[in-house]
CSV table of C-alpha atoms and ligand atoms in Angstrom, one decimal:
chain,number,residue,atom,x,y,z
A,211,MET,CA,-19.4,15.3,-16.7
A,212,LYS,CA,-19.2,14.0,-12.9
A,213,GLN,CA,-20.9,16.0,-10.5
A,214,LYS,CA,-18.6,17.3,-7.6
A,215,SER,CA,-20.6,16.1,-4.4
A,216,GLU,CA,-20.0,16.0,-0.8
A,217,PHE,CA,-21.9,12.7,-0.6
A,218,PRO,CA,-21.2,8.9,-1.5
A,219,ILE,CA,-22.4,8.2,-5.0
A,220,TYR,CA,-22.4,4.7,-5.3
A,221,LYS,CA,-22.5,3.2,-9.0
A,222,PRO,CA,-23.0,-0.6,-9.5
A,223,GLU,CA,-20.9,-1.2,-12.8
A,224,TYR,CA,-17.5,-0.2,-14.1
A,225,GLN,CA,-19.2,0.8,-17.2
A,226,ASP,CA,-21.6,3.2,-15.7
A,227,HIS,CA,-19.3,6.1,-15.6
A,228,ALA,CA,-17.2,5.2,-18.8
A,229,ASP,CA,-18.4,8.2,-20.6
A,230,SER,CA,-18.1,10.6,-18.0
A,231,ARG,CA,-14.6,10.6,-18.0
A,232,LEU,CA,-13.1,14.0,-17.5
A,233,ILE,CA,-9.5,13.2,-18.6
A,234,ALA,CA,-8.5,12.6,-22.3
A,235,GLN,CA,-8.4,9.0,-23.5
A,236,PRO,CA,-5.3,8.0,-25.3
A,237,SER,CA,-7.0,8.3,-28.5
A,238,ASP,CA,-7.8,11.9,-27.9
A,239,MET,CA,-3.9,12.3,-26.9
A,240,ARG,CA,-2.9,11.0,-30.3
A,241,MET,CA,-4.9,13.5,-31.8
A,242,GLY,CA,-3.4,16.2,-29.2
A,243,ALA,CA,-6.6,17.0,-27.8
A,244,THR,CA,-7.5,17.2,-24.3
A,245,LYS,CA,-11.2,17.3,-23.1
A,246,ILE,CA,-10.2,19.7,-20.5
A,247,LYS,CA,-9.0,23.1,-21.2
A,248,ASN,CA,-6.4,24.0,-18.7
A,249,ARG,CA,-6.1,27.7,-17.6
A,250,MET,CA,-2.7,26.9,-16.9
A,251,ALA,CA,-0.2,24.3,-17.2
A,252,ARG,CA,1.3,23.5,-13.7
A,253,LYS,CA,4.2,21.9,-12.3
A,254,VAL,CA,3.1,19.5,-9.6
A,255,PHE,CA,5.1,17.9,-6.8
A,256,ILE,CA,3.3,14.9,-5.1
A,257,GLU,CA,4.9,13.7,-1.8
A,258,THR,CA,3.7,10.4,-0.7
A,259,TYR,CA,2.8,9.2,2.8
A,260,GLY,CA,1.8,5.8,4.2
A,261,CYS,CA,1.3,2.4,2.5
A,262,GLN,CA,2.3,1.2,-1.0
A,263,MET,CA,-1.3,1.4,-2.2
A,264,ASN,CA,-0.6,5.5,-1.5
A,265,ALA,CA,2.5,5.2,-3.6
A,266,SER,CA,0.7,3.5,-6.3
A,267,ASP,CA,-2.1,6.2,-6.2
A,268,SER,CA,0.6,8.9,-6.4
A,269,GLU,CA,1.5,7.3,-9.8
A,270,LEU,CA,-2.0,7.3,-10.9
A,271,MET,CA,-2.3,11.2,-9.9
A,272,ALA,CA,0.8,11.7,-11.8
A,273,GLY,CA,-0.8,9.9,-15.0
A,274,ILE,CA,-4.1,11.9,-14.4
A,275,LEU,CA,-2.1,15.2,-14.4
A,276,THR,CA,0.1,14.6,-17.3
A,277,GLN,CA,-2.7,13.6,-19.5
A,278,SER,CA,-4.4,16.7,-18.8
A,279,GLY,CA,-1.3,18.8,-19.8
A,280,HIS,CA,0.2,19.3,-16.3
A,281,GLN,CA,3.6,18.2,-15.4
A,282,THR,CA,5.0,16.5,-12.5
A,283,VAL,CA,8.4,17.6,-11.1
A,284,THR,CA,11.0,15.8,-8.9
A,285,ASP,CA,12.3,18.8,-7.0
A,286,ILE,CA,9.9,20.7,-4.9
A,287,GLU,CA,11.4,23.8,-5.4
A,288,ASP,CA,10.4,23.9,-9.0
A,289,ALA,CA,6.7,23.3,-8.3
A,290,ASP,CA,4.0,25.6,-8.1
A,291,VAL,CA,1.7,23.0,-6.8
A,292,ILE,CA,2.4,20.6,-3.9
A,293,LEU,CA,0.1,17.7,-3.6
A,294,LEU,CA,0.3,15.7,-0.2
A,295,ASN,CA,-0.9,12.0,-0.8
A,296,THR,CA,-1.8,11.3,2.9
A,297,CYS,CA,-2.4,8.6,5.3
A,298,ALA,CA,-4.9,8.3,8.3
A,299,ILE,CA,-4.4,4.9,9.6
A,300,ARG,CA,-2.6,6.1,12.9
A,301,GLU,CA,-2.9,9.5,14.6
A,302,ASN,CA,0.9,10.0,14.0
A,303,ALA,CA,0.5,9.8,10.3
A,304,GLU,CA,-1.7,12.6,10.3
A,305,THR,CA,0.5,14.8,12.6
A,306,LYS,CA,3.1,14.4,10.5
A,307,VAL,CA,1.1,15.9,7.8
A,308,ILE,CA,-0.2,18.7,9.6
A,309,ASN,CA,3.6,19.7,10.4
A,310,ARG,CA,4.6,19.5,6.9
A,311,LEU,CA,1.7,21.6,5.9
A,312,GLU,CA,2.6,24.4,8.6
A,313,HIS,CA,6.0,24.3,7.0
A,314,LEU,CA,4.6,24.5,3.4
A,315,ASN,CA,2.6,27.7,4.4
A,316,HIS,CA,5.9,29.6,5.1
A,317,ARG,CA,6.7,28.9,1.3
A,318,LYS,CA,3.3,30.0,0.6
A,319,ARG,CA,3.5,33.3,2.3
A,320,ARG,CA,6.1,34.1,0.3
A,321,GLU,CA,4.5,32.7,-3.0
A,322,SER,CA,1.1,33.4,-2.8
A,323,ASN,CA,0.2,31.4,-6.3
A,324,LEU,CA,1.4,28.2,-4.5
A,325,VAL,CA,-1.4,25.8,-4.5
A,326,ILE,CA,-1.1,23.1,-1.7
A,327,GLY,CA,-3.5,20.1,-2.0
A,328,VAL,CA,-4.1,17.5,0.7
A,329,CYS,CA,-4.8,14.3,-1.3
A,330,GLY,CA,-5.7,10.7,-0.1
A,331,CYS,CA,-7.0,9.3,3.1
A,332,MET,CA,-6.4,11.9,5.6
A,333,ALA,CA,-8.1,14.2,3.4
A,334,GLN,CA,-11.1,11.9,3.3
A,335,HIS,CA,-11.2,11.6,7.0
A,336,LEU,CA,-10.8,15.2,8.1
A,337,ARG,CA,-13.0,16.6,5.0
A,338,ASP,CA,-13.5,20.3,5.8
A,339,LYS,CA,-12.1,20.1,9.3
A,340,LEU,CA,-8.6,20.0,7.6
A,341,LEU,CA,-9.5,23.4,6.1
A,342,GLU,CA,-10.1,24.9,9.9
A,343,ALA,CA,-6.9,23.4,10.9
A,344,ALA,CA,-5.0,24.6,7.7
A,345,PRO,CA,-7.0,27.4,5.9
A,346,TYR,CA,-4.2,27.9,3.5
A,347,VAL,CA,-5.0,24.5,1.8
A,348,ASP,CA,-6.4,24.9,-1.7
A,349,ILE,CA,-7.5,21.3,-2.6
A,350,VAL,CA,-8.9,18.5,-0.2
A,351,MET,CA,-9.3,15.5,-2.2
A,352,GLY,CA,-10.2,11.8,-1.5
A,353,PRO,CA,-8.8,8.9,-3.2
A,354,ASP,CA,-11.9,8.3,-5.2
A,355,ALA,CA,-11.9,12.0,-6.8
A,356,TYR,CA,-8.5,12.2,-8.4
A,357,ARG,CA,-10.1,12.1,-11.8
A,358,ASN,CA,-11.1,15.9,-10.9
A,359,LEU,CA,-7.6,16.8,-10.2
A,360,PRO,CA,-7.2,18.8,-13.5
A,361,MET,CA,-10.8,20.5,-12.8
A,362,ALA,CA,-9.5,21.3,-8.9
A,363,LEU,CA,-6.4,23.1,-10.4
A,364,ASN,CA,-8.5,25.2,-12.7
A,365,ALA,CA,-11.3,25.7,-10.1
A,366,VAL,CA,-8.4,27.0,-7.2
A,367,VAL,CA,-7.5,29.8,-9.5
A,368,SER,CA,-10.3,31.7,-8.2
A,369,GLY,CA,-9.0,31.5,-4.6
A,370,ASP,CA,-11.8,29.3,-3.3
A,371,PRO,CA,-10.8,26.0,-2.0
A,372,TYR,CA,-11.7,22.8,-3.9
A,373,LEU,CA,-13.0,19.7,-2.1
A,374,GLY,CA,-13.3,16.5,-3.7
A,375,LEU,CA,-14.6,13.9,-1.4
A,376,GLN,CA,-17.1,11.5,-2.9
A,377,LEU,CA,-16.6,8.0,-2.5
A,378,ASP,CA,-17.6,6.1,-5.6
A,379,LYS,CA,-18.1,2.4,-6.0
A,380,GLY,CA,-17.6,2.5,-9.3
A,381,GLU,CA,-14.2,4.3,-9.5
A,382,ASP,CA,-11.4,1.8,-10.3
A,383,TYR,CA,-9.1,4.2,-12.7
A,384,ALA,CA,-8.8,1.4,-14.8
A,385,ASP,CA,-8.5,3.3,-17.9
A,386,ILE,CA,-5.9,5.6,-16.5
A,387,SER,CA,-1.8,4.8,-17.4
A,388,PRO,CA,0.0,5.5,-14.0
A,389,ILE,CA,3.3,7.1,-14.6
A,390,ARG,CA,5.9,4.8,-12.6
A,391,LYS,CA,9.5,5.6,-11.5
A,392,GLU,CA,11.9,3.6,-13.8
A,393,GLY,CA,13.1,0.3,-12.4
A,394,ILE,CA,12.5,-3.3,-12.1
A,395,ARG,CA,9.4,-3.5,-9.8
A,396,ALA,CA,6.0,-2.5,-10.7
A,397,TRP,CA,3.1,-1.8,-8.2
A,398,LEU,CA,-0.1,-2.7,-9.9
A,399,THR,CA,-3.4,-1.9,-8.0
A,400,ILE,CA,-5.9,-4.7,-8.8
A,401,GLN,CA,-8.7,-3.6,-6.2
A,402,ARG,CA,-9.4,-0.7,-4.3
A,403,GLY,CA,-11.3,-0.2,-1.0
A,404,CYS,CA,-12.3,-2.7,1.7
A,405,ASP,CA,-15.5,-4.5,2.9
A,406,LYS,CA,-13.8,-6.1,5.8
A,407,MET,CA,-14.9,-3.5,8.5
A,408,CYS,CA,-12.4,-4.8,11.2
A,409,THR,CA,-13.2,-2.6,14.3
A,410,PHE,CA,-9.9,-0.7,14.6
A,411,CYS,CA,-9.5,0.2,11.0
A,412,ILE,CA,-10.3,3.8,9.0
A,413,VAL,CA,-9.8,2.3,5.7
A,414,PRO,CA,-13.2,1.2,4.8
A,415,PHE,CA,-14.3,4.6,5.8
A,416,VAL,CA,-11.6,6.7,3.8
A,417,ARG,CA,-11.2,4.4,0.7
A,418,GLY,CA,-15.1,2.9,0.5
A,419,ARG,CA,-16.3,-0.4,-0.7
A,420,GLU,CA,-14.2,-2.9,-2.4
A,421,ARG,CA,-14.1,-3.2,-6.1
A,422,SER,CA,-11.9,-5.3,-8.4
A,423,ILE,CA,-10.4,-4.3,-11.8
A,424,PRO,CA,-11.1,-7.1,-14.3
A,425,LEU,CA,-8.6,-9.7,-14.9
A,426,ASN,CA,-8.3,-8.9,-18.8
A,427,ILE,CA,-7.4,-5.2,-18.1
A,428,LEU,CA,-4.8,-6.1,-15.5
A,429,LYS,CA,-3.4,-8.8,-17.9
A,430,ASP,CA,-3.0,-6.1,-20.7
A,431,ASP,CA,-1.5,-3.7,-18.1
A,432,VAL,CA,1.0,-6.6,-17.1
A,433,GLU,CA,2.1,-7.1,-20.6
A,434,ARG,CA,2.9,-3.2,-21.1
A,435,LEU,CA,4.7,-3.2,-17.9
A,436,VAL,CA,6.9,-6.1,-19.2
A,437,ASP,CA,7.5,-4.4,-22.7
A,438,GLU,CA,8.5,-1.3,-20.4
A,439,GLY,CA,11.3,-3.2,-18.8
A,440,PHE,CA,9.5,-4.3,-15.5
A,441,LYS,CA,10.3,-7.8,-14.3
A,442,GLU,CA,8.5,-8.1,-11.0
A,443,ILE,CA,4.9,-7.2,-10.5
A,444,VAL,CA,3.5,-6.5,-7.0
A,445,LEU,CA,-0.3,-6.9,-6.9
A,446,LEU,CA,-1.8,-4.5,-4.7
A,447,GLY,CA,-5.3,-4.3,-2.5
A,448,GLN,CA,-6.4,-3.5,0.8
A,449,THR,CA,-7.4,-7.2,1.2
A,450,VAL,CA,-5.6,-8.1,-2.0
A,451,ASN,CA,-6.9,-12.0,-1.8
A,452,SER,CA,-10.5,-11.3,-1.7
A,453,TYR,CA,-9.9,-9.9,-5.5
A,454,HIS,CA,-12.9,-11.2,-7.5
A,455,ASP,CA,-14.0,-9.5,-10.7
A,456,GLY,CA,-17.2,-11.2,-10.9
A,457,LYS,CA,-15.6,-14.1,-13.2
A,458,HIS,CA,-12.3,-14.8,-11.8
A,459,ASP,CA,-10.8,-15.0,-8.1
A,460,PHE,CA,-7.3,-14.1,-6.8
A,461,GLY,CA,-5.7,-17.6,-7.7
A,462,GLU,CA,-6.8,-17.3,-11.2
A,463,LEU,CA,-5.7,-13.7,-11.4
A,464,LEU,CA,-2.2,-15.1,-10.1
A,465,TRP,CA,-1.8,-17.8,-12.7
A,466,SER,CA,-2.6,-15.6,-15.3
A,467,ILE,CA,-0.2,-12.7,-14.3
A,468,ALA,CA,2.6,-15.2,-13.7
A,469,GLU,CA,2.0,-16.6,-17.4
A,470,VAL,CA,2.7,-13.3,-18.9
A,471,GLU,CA,5.8,-13.9,-20.9
A,472,GLY,CA,9.0,-12.0,-19.3
A,473,ILE,CA,7.7,-11.8,-15.8
A,474,GLU,CA,10.1,-13.0,-13.6
A,475,ARG,CA,8.3,-12.7,-10.2
A,476,VAL,CA,4.8,-11.9,-8.8
A,477,ARG,CA,4.0,-10.8,-5.4
A,478,PHE,CA,1.2,-9.3,-3.6
A,479,THR,CA,0.1,-7.2,-0.5
A,480,SER,CA,-1.7,-7.2,1.9
A,481,PRO,CA,-4.0,-10.5,2.0
A,482,HIS,CA,-6.5,-11.0,4.8
A,483,PRO,CA,-5.9,-14.8,6.6
A,484,ALA,CA,-9.8,-15.4,6.2
A,485,ASP,CA,-9.4,-15.1,2.3
A,486,ALA,CA,-6.3,-17.5,2.1
A,487,THR,CA,-8.1,-19.8,0.0
A,488,GLU,CA,-7.0,-23.2,-2.0
A,489,SER,CA,-7.0,-21.2,-5.1
A,490,MET,CA,-4.4,-18.7,-3.7
A,491,ILE,CA,-2.4,-21.5,-1.9
A,492,ASP,CA,-2.3,-23.6,-5.2
A,493,ALA,CA,-0.9,-20.6,-7.1
A,494,MET,CA,1.8,-20.0,-4.7
A,495,GLU,CA,2.8,-23.7,-4.4
A,496,ASN,CA,2.8,-24.3,-8.2
A,497,SER,CA,3.4,-21.3,-10.1
A,498,PRO,CA,7.2,-21.0,-10.2
A,499,LYS,CA,7.0,-17.2,-10.9
A,500,VAL,CA,4.8,-16.3,-7.7
A,501,CYS,CA,7.0,-15.7,-4.9
A,502,LYS,CA,7.2,-18.0,-1.9
A,503,GLN,CA,6.6,-15.1,0.5
A,504,LEU,CA,3.4,-14.0,2.1
A,505,HIS,CA,2.5,-10.8,4.3
A,506,LEU,CA,-0.2,-12.3,6.5
A,507,PRO,CA,-1.5,-9.7,9.2
A,508,LEU,CA,-2.1,-11.3,12.3
A,509,GLN,CA,-3.0,-8.3,14.5
A,510,SER,CA,-3.2,-10.3,17.7
A,511,GLY,CA,-2.7,-13.9,19.1
A,512,SER,CA,-5.6,-13.5,21.5
A,513,THR,CA,-9.0,-14.9,20.1
A,514,PRO,CA,-11.1,-12.5,22.4
A,515,VAL,CA,-9.1,-9.4,21.1
A,516,LEU,CA,-9.5,-10.8,17.5
A,517,GLU,CA,-13.1,-11.2,18.1
A,518,ARG,CA,-13.3,-7.5,19.3
A,519,MET,CA,-11.3,-6.4,16.2
A,520,ARG,CA,-13.7,-8.5,13.8
A,521,ARG,CA,-10.9,-10.2,12.4
A,522,THR,CA,-13.3,-13.1,11.6
A,523,TYR,CA,-10.6,-15.8,12.5
A,524,THR,CA,-9.3,-17.2,15.8
A,525,ALA,CA,-5.8,-17.5,17.0
A,526,GLU,CA,-6.3,-21.3,16.3
A,527,GLU,CA,-7.3,-20.8,12.7
A,528,TYR,CA,-4.5,-18.7,12.2
A,529,ARG,CA,-1.9,-21.0,13.5
A,530,LYS,CA,-3.5,-23.7,11.3
A,531,LEU,CA,-3.1,-21.6,8.3
A,532,VAL,CA,0.4,-21.1,8.9
A,533,GLN,CA,0.8,-24.7,9.6
A,534,LYS,CA,-0.8,-25.5,6.2
A,535,LEU,CA,1.3,-22.9,4.2
A,536,ARG,CA,4.4,-24.5,5.6
A,537,GLU,CA,3.3,-27.8,4.9
A,538,ARG,CA,2.6,-27.0,1.3
A,539,ILE,CA,5.4,-24.5,0.6
A,540,PRO,CA,8.1,-25.4,2.9
A,541,GLN,CA,10.5,-22.6,1.8
A,542,ILE,CA,7.9,-19.8,2.3
A,543,ALA,CA,8.6,-16.6,4.2
A,544,LEU,CA,6.0,-15.2,6.4
A,545,SER,CA,5.8,-11.8,7.8
A,546,THR,CA,2.8,-9.9,9.6
A,547,ASP,CA,1.2,-6.8,11.1
A,548,VAL,CA,0.7,-6.6,14.9
A,549,ILE,CA,-1.2,-4.2,17.0
A,550,VAL,CA,-0.5,-4.0,20.6
A,551,GLY,CA,-2.8,-2.3,23.3
A,552,PHE,CA,-6.3,-2.7,21.4
A,553,CYS,CA,-9.1,-1.8,23.6
A,554,GLY,CA,-9.5,-4.2,26.2
A,555,GLU,CA,-6.1,-6.2,25.9
A,556,THR,CA,-5.1,-7.6,29.2
A,557,GLU,CA,-1.8,-8.8,30.2
A,558,GLU,CA,-2.9,-12.3,29.4
A,559,ASP,CA,-4.1,-11.3,25.7
A,560,PHE,CA,-0.7,-9.7,25.2
A,561,ASP,CA,1.2,-12.8,26.5
A,562,LYS,CA,-0.9,-14.7,24.1
A,563,THR,CA,0.4,-12.6,21.1
A,564,HIS,CA,4.0,-12.8,22.2
A,565,THR,CA,3.7,-16.5,22.6
A,566,LEU,CA,2.2,-17.1,19.0
A,567,MET,CA,4.9,-14.7,17.5
A,568,GLU,CA,7.5,-16.9,19.4
A,569,GLU,CA,5.7,-19.9,18.2
A,570,ILE,CA,5.4,-18.9,14.4
A,571,ARG,CA,8.8,-17.1,14.2
A,572,PHE,CA,7.9,-14.7,11.4
A,573,ASP,CA,10.7,-13.5,9.1
A,574,SER,CA,9.7,-10.1,9.9
A,575,ALA,CA,6.9,-8.1,11.2
A,576,PHE,CA,5.4,-4.6,11.4
A,577,MET,CA,4.3,-3.8,15.0
A,578,PHE,CA,2.2,-0.9,16.1
A,579,LYS,CA,0.5,0.6,19.3
A,580,TYR,CA,-3.3,0.8,18.7
A,581,SER,CA,-4.2,4.1,17.9
A,582,ASP,CA,-7.9,5.4,18.4
A,583,ARG,CA,-9.2,6.6,14.9
A,584,ASP,CA,-12.4,8.8,14.9
A,585,GLY,CA,-15.2,7.1,12.7
A,586,THR,CA,-14.1,3.6,13.3
A,587,LEU,CA,-16.3,0.8,14.8
A,588,ALA,CA,-14.0,0.5,18.0
A,589,ASN,CA,-14.0,4.3,18.4
A,590,LYS,CA,-17.8,4.2,18.6
A,591,MET,CA,-18.2,0.8,20.7
A,592,LEU,CA,-15.2,0.2,22.5
A,593,ASP,CA,-12.9,1.8,25.2
A,594,ASP,CA,-9.3,2.9,24.3
A,595,ASP,CA,-8.4,1.7,27.8
A,596,VAL,CA,-4.8,0.5,27.7
A,597,PRO,CA,-2.6,3.3,29.3
A,598,GLU,CA,0.1,4.7,26.8
A,599,PRO,CA,3.0,3.7,28.8
A,600,GLU,CA,1.7,-0.1,29.0
A,601,LYS,CA,0.9,0.2,25.2
A,602,SER,CA,4.7,1.3,24.8
A,603,ARG,CA,6.1,-1.4,26.9
A,604,ARG,CA,4.0,-4.0,24.8
A,605,LEU,CA,5.3,-2.8,21.6
A,606,ASN,CA,8.9,-2.7,23.0
A,607,GLU,CA,8.7,-6.2,24.0
A,608,ILE,CA,7.7,-7.6,20.7
A,609,ILE,CA,10.1,-5.3,18.8
A,610,THR,CA,12.9,-6.8,20.8
A,611,LEU,CA,11.4,-10.4,20.2
A,612,GLN,CA,11.1,-10.1,16.6
A,613,GLU,CA,14.4,-8.2,16.0
A,614,HIS,CA,16.0,-11.7,17.4
A,615,ILE,CA,13.7,-13.7,15.7
A,616,SER,CA,14.8,-11.9,12.3
A,617,ALA,CA,18.2,-12.1,13.0
A,618,GLU,CA,18.4,-15.8,13.9
A,619,ILE,CA,16.3,-16.7,10.5
A,620,ASN,CA,18.5,-14.5,8.8
A,621,GLN,CA,21.6,-16.2,10.4
A,622,THR,CA,20.5,-19.7,9.0
A,623,LYS,CA,20.8,-18.4,5.2
A,624,VAL,CA,24.6,-17.9,6.1
A,625,GLY,CA,26.4,-20.5,3.8
A,626,THR,CA,23.1,-20.9,1.3
A,627,THR,CA,22.6,-19.3,-2.1
A,628,VAL,CA,19.6,-17.3,-2.8
A,629,PRO,CA,18.3,-15.8,-6.1
A,630,VAL,CA,18.3,-11.9,-6.2
A,631,LEU,CA,16.6,-9.7,-8.5
A,632,VAL,CA,19.1,-6.8,-8.9
A,633,GLU,CA,17.6,-3.5,-8.4
A,634,GLY,CA,20.3,-1.0,-8.2
A,635,ASN,CA,23.4,0.5,-6.3
A,636,SER,CA,23.1,-0.1,-2.6
A,637,ARG,CA,22.7,3.1,-0.5
A,638,ARG,CA,25.9,2.9,1.2
A,639,ASP,CA,28.4,1.7,-1.6
A,640,ASN,CA,28.2,2.4,-5.3
A,641,GLU,CA,30.5,-0.6,-5.8
A,642,GLN,CA,27.7,-2.8,-4.7
A,643,TYR,CA,24.0,-3.7,-5.6
A,644,HIS,CA,21.0,-4.4,-3.6
A,645,GLY,CA,18.3,-6.5,-4.4
A,646,LYS,CA,15.7,-8.9,-3.1
A,647,SER,CA,15.9,-12.5,-2.6
A,648,ASP,CA,12.8,-14.7,-3.8
A,649,THR,CA,11.7,-14.6,-0.2
A,650,PHE,CA,11.9,-10.7,-0.3
A,651,LYS,CA,15.1,-10.5,1.7
A,652,SER,CA,17.2,-7.4,1.2
A,653,THR,CA,20.5,-8.6,-0.2
A,654,VAL,CA,23.6,-6.6,-0.9
A,655,PHE,CA,26.5,-7.8,-2.9
A,656,PRO,CA,29.5,-6.6,-5.1
A,657,LYS,CA,28.4,-5.8,-8.6
A,658,GLU,CA,30.9,-7.8,-10.6
A,659,ASN,CA,29.4,-8.1,-14.1
A,660,ALA,CA,25.8,-8.1,-13.1
A,661,GLN,CA,23.3,-5.9,-14.8
A,662,ILE,CA,20.2,-4.4,-13.1
A,663,GLY,CA,17.0,-6.6,-14.0
A,664,ASP,CA,19.3,-9.9,-13.9
A,665,ILE,CA,18.6,-12.7,-11.4
A,666,VAL,CA,21.6,-13.4,-10.0
A,667,ASN,CA,22.7,-16.2,-7.2
A,668,VAL,CA,24.1,-14.8,-4.3
A,669,GLU,CA,26.1,-17.0,-1.7
A,670,ILE,CA,25.2,-15.4,1.7
A,671,HIS,CA,28.1,-14.8,3.8
A,672,SER,CA,26.9,-12.8,6.7
A,673,ALA,CA,23.5,-11.4,7.7
A,674,THR,CA,21.8,-8.8,10.1
A,675,ALA,CA,18.1,-8.7,11.2
A,676,HIS,CA,17.2,-7.0,8.0
A,677,THR,CA,19.8,-7.6,5.3
A,678,LEU,CA,21.6,-10.7,3.9
A,679,ILE,CA,25.4,-10.1,2.6
A,680,GLY,CA,27.1,-12.0,-0.1
A,681,GLN,CA,28.9,-12.4,-3.3
A,682,ILE,CA,27.5,-13.5,-6.6
A,683,SER,CA,28.3,-17.4,-6.8
B,841,5AD,N1,-4.0,1.3,15.2
B,841,5AD,C1,-2.8,1.0,15.0
B,841,5AD,N2,-2.5,0.2,14.0
B,841,5AD,C2,-3.4,0.0,13.1
B,841,5AD,N3,-3.4,-0.8,11.9
B,841,5AD,C3,-4.6,-0.3,11.2
B,841,5AD,N4,-5.3,0.4,12.0
B,841,5AD,C4,-4.8,0.8,13.1
B,841,5AD,C5,-4.9,1.5,14.3
B,841,5AD,N5,-6.3,2.1,14.3
B,841,5AD,C6,-2.2,-1.4,11.5
B,841,5AD,C7,-2.9,-2.8,11.2
B,841,5AD,C8,-2.8,-2.9,9.8
B,841,5AD,C9,-1.8,-2.1,9.4
B,841,5AD,C10,-1.7,-1.7,7.9
B,841,5AD,O1,-1.8,-0.8,10.3
B,841,5AD,O2,-1.9,-3.8,11.8
B,841,5AD,O3,-2.6,-4.3,8.9
């Protein structure tokens, strides 16, 4: 059995802990046996905050809990265990969870058996300090400790909180079957952790070192997903394109996933510009199943700021990469992440970001004010010296700019026909479907005779900054 530990345990090989699994393996399940004896089968509600990786981890948690005889529920009122799967990337992500916990504590006062767990990045970040802020929390569990969830549920029956905060380079959960929501798009984690050490970023400290899941396992996963009816696979990793399983790189993985019979689309998020290798670009250019769409986080258009962020590329190198991508894949849609108000960012630095965004014209962008995170390299080495109102002004300026650009780009799609994978009813109108185009644009159109999971050609007749509206042609 794995030891509960407060300290990082680094294991060099995946196989190292293959026989220390706490969870019943599929063969055990077939025999109707579980290795863990549950004192009590629980009804667990998992609430997810933050990025897609967290959404994927929640599916993993559901898999671990179900395999050990617990049940996940979709209505929080039915639950006797509530797990918040949290984010730590910016301060407001943590504030949201603290507020939510206070609300849940009201319920706990009425239902003393209710178990409240904080899982994920914020748990790993705040550790036992979280219990000082919210002493009614029963479980504090970081992203590498989910295998211990059933054990934690047993342990808290005694009334003591359970802390699972070991980071484990050997943990890839490759043997666990996540429980996914039905649909046409499946998220598949191919890599965990991050080795990049961008100075602003908390991720390496809360998700540990980078590790990739072997390609043959991923290929089997994808074959299973196709059998289950999924049409689109989104490969997930913190810096997804630095994937390397010791034998195969990211480009090889893309090719081999795209070759799985029955797959319609392959996407991935989020790559790091420094790892945009020839092998990745080749797969994007030449595999018809790999979508011509790339989320390529820029962070800043100023080289001195990028240097302070330790992004390992200059603004010029980023510009050249975009040029190359557009030469090779002319229809490519690009989106990005930008941080304003990073330590020492001058007006001139900010202008460079603004100008580069004007020049590149991303299809869309996620834009953030820099948020100083305890434990990061920037927090230790640099001054968070851009005043809050200035951060807000800069953020508003680029949001306005990007909204214009997104609207203009979408406008150019009017009159064209785009292939859309039908996902489900549109949120506003049951007579309409919504889906994503090949370049990941949200598209809405009347249903006609199309079925969910079909790829239909939609002629676009109008557009907003965020949506294309059309008709099946
Ligand atoms: N402050 C603001 N934004 C951040 N991001 C990461 N760390 C921070 C931080 N400390 C942004 C980056 C990253 C995205 C996921 O979140 O733009 O690409």
